[in-house]
Coordinates of C-alpha atoms and ligand atoms in Angstrom, one line a residue:
X1467 CA 159.7 123.5 85.5
X1468 CA 159.0 121.3 82.4
X1469 CA 162.3 119.7 82.4
X1470 CA 161.9 119.0 86.2
X1471 CA 158.7 117.4 85.4
X1472 CA 160.2 115.4 82.6
X1473 CA 163.0 114.3 84.7
X1474 CA 161.0 113.1 87.5
X1475 CA 158.4 111.3 85.0
X1476 CA 161.5 109.5 83.8
X1477 CA 162.5 108.2 87.3
X1478 CA 158.8 107.6 88.2
X1479 CA 158.3 105.2 85.3
X1480 CA 161.1 102.9 86.2
X1481 CA 159.9 102.9 89.8
X1482 CA 156.5 101.8 88.5
X1483 CA 158.1 98.7 87.4
X1484 CA 159.6 97.5 90.6
X1485 CA 156.5 95.8 91.9
X1486 CA 156.3 93.5 89.0
X1487 CA 160.0 92.7 89.2
X1488 CA 160.1 92.0 92.9
X1489 CA 156.9 90.0 92.8
X1490 CA 158.5 87.8 90.0
X1491 CA 161.8 87.5 91.9
X1492 CA 159.9 86.7 95.1
X1493 CA 157.6 83.7 93.6
X1494 CA 160.8 82.3 91.8
X1495 CA 162.9 82.6 94.7
X1496 CA 160.4 81.0 97.2
X1497 CA 159.5 78.2 94.9
X1498 CA 163.2 77.3 94.4
X1499 CA 163.6 77.4 98.2
X1500 CA 160.8 75.2 98.6
X1501 CA 161.8 72.6 95.9
X1502 CA 165.3 72.7 97.5
X1503 CA 164.0 72.5 100.9
X1504 CA 166.0 75.1 102.4
X1505 CA 165.7 76.3 106.1
X1506 CA 163.3 79.0 107.0
X1507 CA 166.0 81.5 108.0
X1508 CA 166.8 81.7 104.1
X1509 CA 163.1 82.8 103.5
X1510 CA 163.3 85.5 106.1
X1511 CA 166.4 86.9 104.6
X1512 CA 164.5 86.9 101.2
X1513 CA 161.4 88.7 102.8
X1514 CA 163.7 91.4 104.5
X1515 CA 165.3 92.4 101.2
X1516 CA 162.2 92.5 99.6
X1517 CA 160.5 94.7 102.3
X1518 CA 163.4 97.1 101.9
X1519 CA 163.3 97.4 98.2
X1520 CA 159.6 97.8 98.1
X1521 CA 159.6 100.5 100.9
X1522 CA 162.5 102.5 99.2
X1523 CA 160.6 102.1 96.0
X1524 CA 157.3 103.6 97.7
X1525 CA 159.5 106.4 99.3
X1526 CA 161.0 107.4 95.6
X1527 CA 157.5 106.8 94.1
X1528 CA 155.8 109.2 96.7
X1529 CA 158.6 112.0 96.3
X1530 CA 158.1 111.7 92.5
X1531 CA 154.5 112.0 92.8
X1532 CA 154.7 114.9 94.8
X1533 CA 157.1 116.6 92.7
X1534 CA 154.9 115.9 89.4
X1535 CA 151.8 117.2 91.1
X1536 CA 153.4 120.2 92.5
X1537 CA 155.1 121.2 89.1
X1538 CA 152.2 120.3 87.1
X1539 CA 150.0 122.6 89.4
X1540 CA 152.6 125.2 89.2
X1541 CA 152.5 125.2 85.4
X1542 CA 148.8 125.1 85.3
X1543 CA 148.5 128.2 87.6
X1544 CA 151.3 130.2 85.8
X1545 CA 149.5 129.5 82.4
X1546 CA 146.2 130.3 83.5
X1547 CA 147.7 133.7 84.7
X1548 CA 149.6 134.2 81.7
X1549 CA 146.9 133.5 79.1
X1550 CA 144.1 135.3 81.0
X1551 CA 146.1 138.4 81.1
X1552 CA 146.9 137.9 77.3
X1553 CA 143.4 137.6 76.4
X1554 CA 142.4 140.9 78.2
X1555 CA 145.5 142.9 76.7
X1556 CA 144.5 141.5 73.4
X1557 CA 140.9 142.3 73.2
X1558 CA 141.5 145.7 74.5
X1559 CA 143.4 146.4 71.5
X1560 CA 140.6 145.2 69.0
X1561 CA 138.1 147.6 67.1
X1562 CA 134.6 148.8 67.9
X1563 CA 133.5 146.2 65.2
X1564 CA 134.8 143.3 67.2
X1565 CA 132.6 144.4 70.4
X1566 CA 129.4 145.1 68.2
X1567 CA 129.5 141.9 66.4
X1568 CA 126.6 139.5 67.3
X1569 CA 129.0 136.7 67.9
X1570 CA 130.8 138.7 70.8
X1571 CA 127.8 139.7 72.8
X1572 CA 129.3 139.9 76.2
X1573 CA 127.8 136.8 77.7
X1574 CA 129.0 134.6 74.9
X1575 CA 132.5 136.4 74.9
X1576 CA 132.8 135.7 78.5
X1577 CA 131.8 132.1 78.4
X1578 CA 134.0 131.6 75.5
X1579 CA 136.8 132.9 77.3
X1580 CA 136.3 131.3 80.6
X1581 CA 135.6 127.8 79.0
X1582 CA 138.9 128.1 76.8
X1583 CA 141.0 129.3 79.6
X1584 CA 139.6 126.5 82.0
X1585 CA 140.2 123.6 79.3
X1586 CA 143.3 124.6 78.1
X1587 CA 144.8 124.9 81.8
X1588 CA 143.2 121.6 82.6
X1589 CA 144.8 119.9 79.5
X1590 CA 148.2 121.2 80.8
X1591 CA 147.7 119.9 84.2
X1592 CA 146.4 116.5 83.1
X1593 CA 149.4 116.5 80.7
X1594 CA 152.2 116.7 83.4
X1595 CA 150.1 114.8 86.0
X1596 CA 148.3 111.9 84.2
X1597 CA 149.0 111.6 80.5
X1598 CA 152.8 111.8 80.6
X1599 CA 153.5 109.7 83.7
X1600 CA 151.1 106.9 82.7
X1601 CA 152.5 106.9 79.0
X1602 CA 156.0 106.9 79.9
X1603 CA 155.1 104.0 82.3
X1604 CA 153.4 102.1 79.4
X1605 CA 156.5 102.3 77.2
X1606 CA 158.9 101.0 80.1
X1607 CA 156.3 98.1 80.9
X1608 CA 156.1 97.2 77.2
X1609 CA 159.9 97.4 76.8
X1610 CA 160.1 95.0 79.8
X1611 CA 157.6 92.5 78.4
X1612 CA 159.4 92.6 75.2
X1613 CA 162.6 91.8 76.9
X1614 CA 161.3 89.0 79.0
X1615 CA 159.4 87.4 76.0
X1616 CA 159.0 88.6 72.8
X1617 CA 155.6 86.8 72.0
X1618 CA 153.9 88.1 75.4
X1619 CA 155.0 91.6 74.4
X1620 CA 153.7 91.1 71.0
X1621 CA 150.2 90.3 72.3
X1622 CA 150.2 93.5 74.4
X1623 CA 151.3 95.7 71.8
X1624 CA 148.6 94.1 69.5
X1625 CA 145.7 95.5 72.0
X1626 CA 147.2 99.0 71.6
X1627 CA 145.9 99.8 68.1
X1628 CA 142.6 98.3 68.6
X1629 CA 142.1 100.5 71.7
X1630 CA 143.3 103.7 69.7
X1631 CA 140.9 102.7 67.0
X1632 CA 137.7 102.4 69.3
X1633 CA 138.6 105.5 71.3
X1634 CA 138.9 107.5 68.1
X1635 CA 135.6 106.2 67.0
X1636 CA 134.3 107.4 70.3
X1637 CA 135.9 110.8 70.2
X1638 CA 134.5 111.2 66.6
X1639 CA 131.1 110.3 67.7
X1640 CA 131.3 112.8 70.7
X1641 CA 132.7 115.8 69.2
X1642 CA 129.5 116.7 67.4
X1643 CA 127.8 116.6 70.8
X1644 CA 130.4 118.4 72.4
X1645 CA 130.3 121.6 69.7
X1646 CA 126.4 121.5 70.4
X1647 CA 126.9 121.7 73.9
X1648 CA 129.3 124.7 73.8
X1649 CA 126.8 126.5 71.8
X1650 CA 123.9 125.7 74.2
X1651 CA 126.3 126.8 77.0
X1652 CA 127.0 130.2 75.5
X1653 CA 123.4 130.9 74.3
X1654 CA 122.1 130.0 77.8
X1655 CA 124.4 132.2 79.8
X1656 CA 123.7 134.9 77.1
X1657 CA 119.9 134.3 77.5
X1658 CA 120.2 134.9 81.2
X1659 CA 122.0 138.1 80.7
X1660 CA 119.5 139.3 78.2
X1661 CA 116.6 138.4 80.6
X1662 CA 118.0 140.5 83.2
X1663 CA 118.7 143.4 80.6
X1664 CA 115.0 143.4 79.5
X1665 CA 113.2 142.4 82.7
X1666 CA 111.2 145.7 82.8
X1667 CA 109.8 144.8 79.4
X1668 CA 109.2 141.3 80.3
X1669 CA 107.3 142.2 83.4
X1670 CA 105.2 144.9 81.8
X1671 CA 103.9 142.9 78.9
X1672 CA 103.5 140.0 81.4
X1673 CA 105.8 137.8 79.3
X1674 CA 107.1 135.7 82.0
X1675 CA 105.8 132.4 80.9
X1676 CA 106.9 132.9 77.3
X1677 CA 110.3 133.8 78.5
X1678 CA 110.3 130.8 80.7
X1679 CA 109.2 128.6 77.9
X1680 CA 111.9 129.9 75.8
X1681 CA 114.5 128.9 78.2
X1682 CA 113.2 125.7 79.1
X1683 CA 113.3 124.8 75.3
X1684 CA 117.1 125.3 75.5
X1685 CA 117.3 123.5 78.7
X1686 CA 115.5 120.4 77.3
X1687 CA 117.5 120.3 74.0
X1688 CA 120.7 120.4 76.3
X1689 CA 119.4 117.6 78.7
X1690 CA 118.8 115.5 75.5
X1691 CA 122.2 116.3 74.3
X1692 CA 123.7 115.4 77.5
X1693 CA 122.1 112.0 77.9
X1694 CA 122.7 111.2 74.4
X1695 CA 126.6 112.1 75.1
X1696 CA 126.7 110.0 78.4
X1697 CA 125.2 107.0 76.7
X1698 CA 127.5 106.8 74.0
X1699 CA 130.4 107.3 76.5
X1700 CA 129.1 104.4 78.3
X1701 CA 128.8 102.0 75.4
X1702 CA 132.1 102.7 74.4
X1703 CA 133.6 102.3 77.7
X1704 CA 132.2 98.6 78.0
X1705 CA 133.6 97.7 74.7
X1706 CA 137.0 98.9 75.8
X1707 CA 136.9 97.2 79.2
X1708 CA 135.7 94.0 77.4
X1709 CA 139.0 94.1 75.0
X1710 CA 141.1 94.8 78.0
X1711 CA 140.1 91.8 79.8
X1712 CA 140.6 89.5 76.2
X1713 CA 144.2 90.9 76.4
X1714 CA 144.6 89.9 80.1
X1715 CA 143.2 86.3 79.2
X1716 CA 145.5 86.0 76.2
X1717 CA 148.5 86.9 78.5
X1718 CA 147.6 84.4 81.1
X1719 CA 147.2 81.6 78.5
X1720 CA 150.4 82.5 76.7
X1721 CA 152.6 82.7 79.8
X1722 CA 150.9 79.6 81.4
X1723 CA 151.9 77.9 78.2
X1724 CA 155.5 78.9 78.5
X1725 CA 155.8 78.0 82.0
X1726 CA 154.4 74.5 81.1
X1727 CA 156.9 74.2 78.5
X1728 CA 159.6 75.2 80.6
X1729 CA 160.9 78.5 78.9
X1730 CA 159.4 80.8 81.6
X1731 CA 159.5 80.4 85.7
X1732 CA 156.1 80.4 87.4
X1733 CA 157.0 83.9 88.7
X1734 CA 156.8 85.4 85.1
X1735 CA 152.9 84.8 85.2
X1736 CA 152.4 87.5 87.8
X1737 CA 155.2 89.6 86.3
X1738 CA 153.4 89.9 82.9
X1739 CA 149.9 90.3 84.2
X1740 CA 151.2 93.3 86.4
X1741 CA 153.1 94.8 83.5
X1742 CA 150.2 94.3 81.3
X1743 CA 148.3 96.3 83.9
X1744 CA 150.9 99.1 83.4
X1745 CA 150.5 99.1 79.6
X1746 CA 146.8 99.1 79.7
X1747 CA 146.5 101.8 82.3
X1748 CA 147.1 104.8 80.2
X1749 CA 145.0 102.9 77.4
X1750 CA 142.1 102.7 79.8
X1751 CA 142.5 106.4 80.5
X1752 CA 142.5 106.9 76.7
X1753 CA 139.1 108.0 76.0
X1754 CA 139.2 110.6 78.9
X1755 CA 142.2 111.9 77.7
X1756 CA 140.8 112.0 74.2
X1757 CA 137.7 113.7 75.8
X1758 CA 139.9 116.3 77.4
X1759 CA 142.0 116.8 74.5
X1760 CA 138.9 117.2 72.4
X1761 CA 137.2 119.6 75.0
X1762 CA 140.6 121.5 75.1
X1763 CA 140.4 121.6 71.1
X1764 CA 136.8 122.6 70.9
X1765 CA 136.7 125.3 73.6
X1766 CA 140.0 126.6 72.7
X1767 CA 139.0 127.0 69.2
X1768 CA 136.7 129.7 70.3
X1769 CA 139.3 131.0 72.6
X1770 CA 142.2 131.1 70.1
X1771 CA 139.7 132.7 67.6
X1772 CA 139.3 135.6 69.8
X1773 CA 143.1 135.5 70.8
X1774 CA 144.3 135.6 67.1
X1775 CA 141.8 138.1 65.8
X1776 CA 144.7 139.9 64.2
X1777 CA 142.4 141.6 61.6
X1778 CA 140.6 143.1 64.6
X1779 CA 143.2 145.2 65.9
X1780 CA 142.9 148.8 65.5
X1781 CA 145.0 150.3 62.8
X1782 CA 147.0 153.4 63.3
X1783 CA 148.8 155.7 61.3
X1784 CA 151.9 157.7 62.7
X1785 CA 151.1 161.3 62.1
X1786 CA 151.2 163.4 65.5
X1787 CA 151.1 167.0 64.8
X1788 CA 152.2 169.5 67.8
X1789 CA 148.9 171.0 67.7
X1790 CA 145.6 170.2 66.5
X1791 CA 143.5 173.2 65.2
X1792 CA 140.2 171.4 64.7
X1793 CA 139.3 171.8 61.0
X1794 CA 137.1 168.9 59.9
X1795 CA 136.5 168.1 56.4
X1796 CA 134.1 165.3 55.5
X1797 CA 134.2 164.5 52.0
X1798 CA 131.9 161.9 50.0
X1799 CA 131.9 159.7 52.8
X1800 CA 129.9 156.2 52.7
X1801 CA 129.8 154.0 55.5
X1802 CA 128.4 150.6 55.7
X1803 CA 128.5 148.8 59.1
X1804 CA 129.9 145.4 59.1
X1805 CA 126.3 143.9 59.2
X1806 CA 125.6 145.2 55.9
X1807 CA 123.5 148.5 57.0
X1808 CA 124.5 151.5 54.8
X1809 CA 124.4 154.1 57.3
X1810 CA 125.9 157.0 55.4
X1811 CA 126.0 157.8 51.7
X1812 CA 128.1 160.5 49.9
X1813 CA 128.2 162.6 53.2
X1814 CA 129.9 166.1 52.7
X1815 CA 130.5 169.0 55.1
X1816 CA 133.1 171.1 56.8
X1817 CA 133.4 171.9 60.6
X1818 CA 135.4 175.1 61.2
X1819 CA 137.9 175.0 64.2
X1820 CA 136.7 176.6 67.7
X1821 CA 132.9 176.7 66.6
X1822 CA 130.2 174.5 67.7
X1823 CA 128.5 172.6 64.9
X1824 CA 125.1 170.8 65.5
X1825 CA 124.3 167.6 63.6
X1826 CA 120.5 167.7 63.2
X1827 CA 118.3 164.8 61.7
X1828 CA 115.6 162.3 62.6
X1829 CA 116.6 159.2 64.5
X1830 CA 118.5 156.7 62.5
X1831 CA 119.9 159.5 60.1
X1832 CA 123.5 158.6 60.6
X1833 CA 124.4 161.3 63.3
X1834 CA 126.1 158.8 65.9
X1835 CA 127.7 157.1 62.9
X1836 CA 129.5 160.4 62.0
X1837 CA 131.0 160.5 65.6
X1838 CA 131.9 157.1 65.4
X1839 CA 133.9 157.7 62.3
X1840 CA 135.5 160.9 63.3
X1841 CA 136.6 159.2 66.8
X1842 CA 138.2 156.4 64.4
X1843 CA 135.8 153.7 66.0
X1844 CA 135.2 152.7 62.4
X1845 CA 136.8 153.7 58.9
X1846 CA 134.6 155.1 56.2
X1847 CA 133.8 152.6 53.4
X1848 CA 134.3 155.2 50.7
X1849 CA 135.7 158.9 50.7
X1850 CA 138.0 160.6 53.0
X1851 CA 137.7 162.6 56.5
X1852 CA 140.6 165.0 56.8
X1853 CA 141.4 167.0 60.0
X1854 CA 143.4 170.2 59.6
X1855 CA 143.9 168.9 56.0
X1856 CA 145.3 165.5 56.9
X1857 CA 143.4 162.1 56.5
X1858 CA 142.4 160.6 59.9
X1859 CA 143.9 157.4 58.5
X1860 CA 147.1 158.8 58.8
X1861 CA 147.1 160.1 62.5
X1862 CA 148.3 157.9 65.3
X1863 CA 145.0 156.7 66.8
X1864 CA 145.8 156.9 70.4
X1865 CA 147.1 160.4 69.8
X1866 CA 143.9 161.6 68.1
X1867 CA 141.6 160.3 70.9
X1868 CA 143.6 161.8 73.3
X1869 CA 142.8 165.1 71.4
X1870 CA 139.1 164.2 71.2
X1871 CA 136.8 164.3 74.2
X1872 CA 133.3 162.5 74.1
X1873 CA 130.3 163.0 76.1
X1874 CA 127.5 160.6 75.5
X1875 CA 123.7 160.4 76.3
X1876 CA 124.7 158.2 79.3
X1877 CA 128.4 158.4 80.4
X1878 CA 130.1 155.4 81.9
X1879 CA 130.5 156.0 85.6
X1880 CA 132.8 153.5 87.0
X1881 CA 132.5 151.8 90.1
X1882 CA 134.4 153.8 92.7
X1883 CA 134.8 157.1 94.3
X1884 CA 133.8 160.5 92.4
X1885 CA 137.4 161.4 92.8
X1886 CA 138.5 158.1 90.9
X1887 CA 136.0 158.8 88.1
X1888 CA 137.1 162.2 87.4
X1889 CA 140.8 161.5 87.6
X1890 CA 140.3 158.8 84.8
X1891 CA 140.2 161.9 82.5
X1892 CA 144.1 162.2 83.6
X1893 CA 145.6 159.7 85.7
X1894 CA 148.3 162.2 86.7
X1895 CA 145.9 164.9 87.9
X1896 CA 146.6 166.2 91.3
X1897 CA 143.7 167.0 93.9
X1898 CA 143.7 170.8 92.8
X1899 CA 143.6 169.8 89.3
X1900 CA 140.4 167.7 90.2
X1901 CA 138.8 170.4 92.3
X1902 CA 139.6 172.9 89.4
X1903 CA 138.1 170.8 86.8
X1904 CA 134.8 170.0 89.1
X1905 CA 134.5 173.8 89.5
X1906 CA 134.5 174.4 85.7
X1907 CA 131.8 171.9 85.3
X1908 CA 129.9 173.6 88.1
X1909 CA 129.8 170.2 90.4
X1910 CA 132.2 171.1 92.8
X1911 CA 129.9 172.6 95.4
X1912 CA 127.5 169.9 95.4
X1913 CA 130.5 167.1 95.6
X1914 CA 131.9 169.3 98.6
X1915 CA 128.3 169.3 100.3
X1916 CA 128.4 165.3 100.3
X1917 CA 129.1 163.7 103.7
X1918 CA 132.3 162.1 102.2
X1919 CA 133.0 164.8 99.5
X1920 CA 135.1 163.5 96.8
X1921 CA 135.6 160.1 98.1
X1922 CA 131.8 159.2 98.1
X1923 CA 130.5 156.6 95.8
X1924 CA 129.9 158.1 92.4
X1925 CA 127.0 155.6 91.7
X1926 CA 125.0 157.5 94.1
X1927 CA 124.9 160.6 92.1
X1928 CA 121.8 161.6 89.9
X1929 CA 121.9 161.5 86.3
X1930 CA 122.8 165.0 85.9
X1931 CA 125.2 165.1 88.6
X1932 CA 126.9 161.8 86.6
X1933 CA 126.7 163.9 83.4
X1934 CA 128.7 166.7 85.0
X1935 CA 131.1 164.1 86.4
X1936 CA 131.7 163.0 82.9
X1937 CA 132.2 166.8 82.0
X1938 CA 134.7 167.4 84.5
X1939 CA 136.4 164.2 83.5
X1940 CA 136.7 166.2 80.0
X1941 CA 138.0 169.3 81.5
X1942 CA 140.9 167.3 82.9
X1943 CA 141.5 165.6 79.7
X1944 CA 141.3 169.1 78.0
X1945 CA 140.9 168.0 74.3
X1946 CA 140.6 170.4 71.5
X1947 CA 137.9 168.6 70.0
X1948 CA 134.7 167.6 71.7
X1949 CA 131.9 165.5 70.6
X1950 CA 128.6 165.7 72.6
X1951 CA 126.1 163.0 71.4
X1952 CA 122.7 164.1 73.1
X1953 CA 124.3 165.0 76.2
X1954 CA 121.0 166.0 78.0
X1955 CA 118.7 163.4 76.4
X1956 CA 118.4 161.3 79.5
X1957 CA 118.0 164.3 81.9
X1958 CA 115.0 166.1 83.4
X1959 CA 114.5 169.9 82.5
X1960 CA 115.9 171.0 85.8
X1961 CA 119.3 168.9 85.4
X1962 CA 119.4 170.0 81.6
X1963 CA 119.3 173.6 82.9
X1964 CA 121.9 172.9 85.3
X1965 CA 124.3 171.3 83.1
X1966 CA 123.9 174.0 80.5
X1967 CA 126.4 176.2 82.2
X1968 CA 129.0 173.2 82.2
X1969 CA 128.4 172.4 78.7
X1970 CA 128.8 176.3 77.6
X1971 CA 132.1 176.3 79.7
X1972 CA 133.5 173.2 77.9
X1973 CA 132.5 174.4 74.6
X1974 CA 134.6 177.6 74.9
X1975 CA 137.5 177.8 72.6
X1976 CA 137.0 174.3 71.1
X1977 CA 135.9 172.4 68.2
X1978 CA 132.6 171.0 69.4
X1979 CA 130.3 168.8 67.2
X1980 CA 126.8 168.4 69.2
X1981 CA 124.0 165.9 68.6
X1982 CA 121.0 167.1 70.1
X1983 CA 117.1 167.2 70.0
X1984 CA 117.0 170.4 72.3
X1985 CA 115.9 173.4 70.2
X1986 CA 118.1 175.9 72.4
X1987 CA 121.4 173.6 72.0
X1988 CA 120.7 173.6 68.3
X1989 CA 120.0 177.4 67.7
X1990 CA 123.2 178.1 70.1
X1991 CA 125.4 176.3 67.5
X1992 CA 127.2 178.4 64.9
X1993 CA 126.7 175.9 62.2
X1994 CA 124.3 173.4 61.4
X1995 CA 124.5 170.2 59.2
X1996 CA 121.2 168.3 58.5
X1997 CA 121.2 164.6 57.9
X1998 CA 118.4 162.7 56.3
X1999 CA 118.7 158.8 55.7
X2000 CA 122.4 158.9 55.7
X2001 CA 123.0 161.8 53.6
X2002 CA 124.0 165.3 54.3
X2003 CA 121.3 167.5 52.7
X2004 CA 121.7 170.9 54.3
X2005 CA 124.6 172.7 55.8
X2006 CA 124.6 176.5 57.1
X2007 CA 123.6 178.7 60.0
X2008 CA 120.0 178.5 61.6
X2009 CA 118.8 181.8 59.9
X2010 CA 119.8 180.5 56.5
X2011 CA 118.5 177.0 56.8
X2012 CA 115.3 178.1 58.0
X2013 CA 114.9 180.2 55.0
X2014 CA 115.7 177.5 52.6
X2015 CA 112.3 175.9 54.0
X2016 CA 113.7 172.3 53.6
X2017 CA 114.5 169.3 55.9
X2018 CA 115.9 171.5 58.4
X2019 CA 112.7 173.9 58.2
X2020 CA 110.4 170.9 58.7
X2021 CA 112.5 169.5 61.7
X2022 CA 112.5 172.8 63.4
X2023 CA 108.9 173.6 63.1
X2024 CA 107.8 169.7 64.1
X2025 CA 110.1 170.8 67.3
X2026 CA 108.6 174.0 68.0
X2027 CA 105.1 172.6 67.3
X2028 CA 105.7 169.9 69.9
X2029 CA 106.3 172.8 72.5
X2030 CA 103.1 174.4 72.1
X2031 CA 104.6 177.5 72.0
X2032 CA 101.3 179.4 72.0
X2033 CA 100.1 178.0 75.4
X2034 CA 103.7 178.5 76.7
X2035 CA 103.7 182.2 75.8
X2036 CA 100.1 182.7 77.2
X2037 CA 101.1 181.2 80.6
X2038 CA 104.2 183.2 80.7
X2039 CA 102.5 186.4 79.7
Ligands
LIG3359 P1 121.4 158.4 64.7 O1 122.4 158.7 65.7 O2 121.0 159.9 63.6 O3 120.1 158.2 65.3 P2 122.8 156.2 64.0 O4 124.1 156.9 63.5 O5 122.7 155.6 65.3 O6 121.5 157.5 63.6 O7 122.4 154.9 62.8 C1 122.4 155.1 61.6 C2 121.9 153.9 61.0 O8 123.1 152.9 61.1 C3 120.6 153.0 61.6 O9 119.9 152.4 60.5 C4 121.2 152.1 62.6 O10 120.4 150.8 62.6 C5 122.5 151.7 61.9 N1 123.4 151.5 63.0 C6 124.0 152.1 64.0 N2 124.8 151.3 64.7 C7 125.0 150.1 64.1 C8 126.0 149.0 64.4 N3 126.7 149.2 65.4 N4 125.9 148.1 63.6 C9 124.9 148.1 62.4 N5 124.0 149.0 62.1 C10 124.1 150.0 62.9

């Protein structure tokens, strides 16, 4: 496609000079005819020839233009498709760190990707439709000018560097504005997203006007920046148009002089003015081209930063054992989040296969961080984590995650049917498999009772039901290791009770780590690891830890007291 576009540009750049040549020939021939007093019929013959040449040229020109536009557009569409796909494929391979970093909040990331793609593709399109043809025309026109008269060629050549210099000044002046503009756009988009996210809090604290003011400040700064950009742009445009006119005046004076001294025919005046027009056309567009190239550079900077974050790629070992037993040993593990928060210090514990271990600790103690490390979302800063005696680093990351199931406080239910949501656990699952998994998660009957059954919209389900869909998804995946991170925290008592059976079912014969604030789920565990401010302070069974009268004792007693057991017992009795 590029070759075809270049060939068309080559033909087009010659076609563009035809008008100037024809005009020169016409003026010279007519003045000759007039001087010689030739009959009118010779003049008609001349006009006929010119008409045919001009119309043929116009025909060629239209075909060339169509071809250039079509191929330019085709290139743009293909490039947009390819880079949009590449960026999605690329960021999917990045680590958790990339997604949790402040620079990559979803709104900012989206804007940066969208602007990057649109400015890059616009550049490609303009290059083939505008920039390349204009510059090719200019080079051919300049060559013709030099060929016709060296001095006139020199005058138009001299204008070019002056123009370049001024356009560059303009571009430099504007680039600061542009960078700021990009920042404003990202922040603005992001602030609207966060507004929507926090609307309940904003309304309950009646902070609407405060938020509006905050938004207004960004808006006003943006306006000021925009106005300054426009003003600078207009000033430079006036300067450039003035310089171009000086060029035209010089050429008129110079060619008139050569006509008068007899070294040029009168047709050459028009000839040179038209050619100079071809030379200055791309130069007139130079600032726009500069703008677009600059836009593309600035916006694509952010885009390529994302595309080329090789260091963000997840690392993977190659170890893939035939079967995972589920013995997890955490040895002297320290972990510092990329933002500098030290979440774990010298954590030590062992988790036996096919047992349920509860992680207990106050909020912020580092429980979820441990799950993040065990799932290889992050790497320990210090220390080692072994699974069945092999360092997690050695494991093939995809293989490891295929063997781990994760149930969070609130599991993501994708837009779509219940069937699609469950089959996310195993895309190859058949309908009987899905029904079987739902039965194990104790949700089949409720789904079957819905008017559209498994084809109902999954978002219509209640929190407890959605949680069981997530568990059914896990039954399909059937991993030997399961992490449950406060699986019932967002559910009411009835839903918690209903989900208990599905949780018990999924825990059977698997290595399970559960984070929970529910006494019953903690007592149910065969082993308990107690964390306090990022340190593992106690490990053991419920009875042994209770007797220790340490951290676990304190947390457990607080939980029991909060239940108001006395009153409960009285009521039940
Ligand atoms: P828990 O699950 O016990 O409530 P977490 O493991 O979530 O505790 O958090 C432990 C510490 O790490 C807290 O101080 C928390 O602020 C910090 N933390 C958690 N996630 C991140 C993150 N993505 N980036 C930076 N710090 C984090």
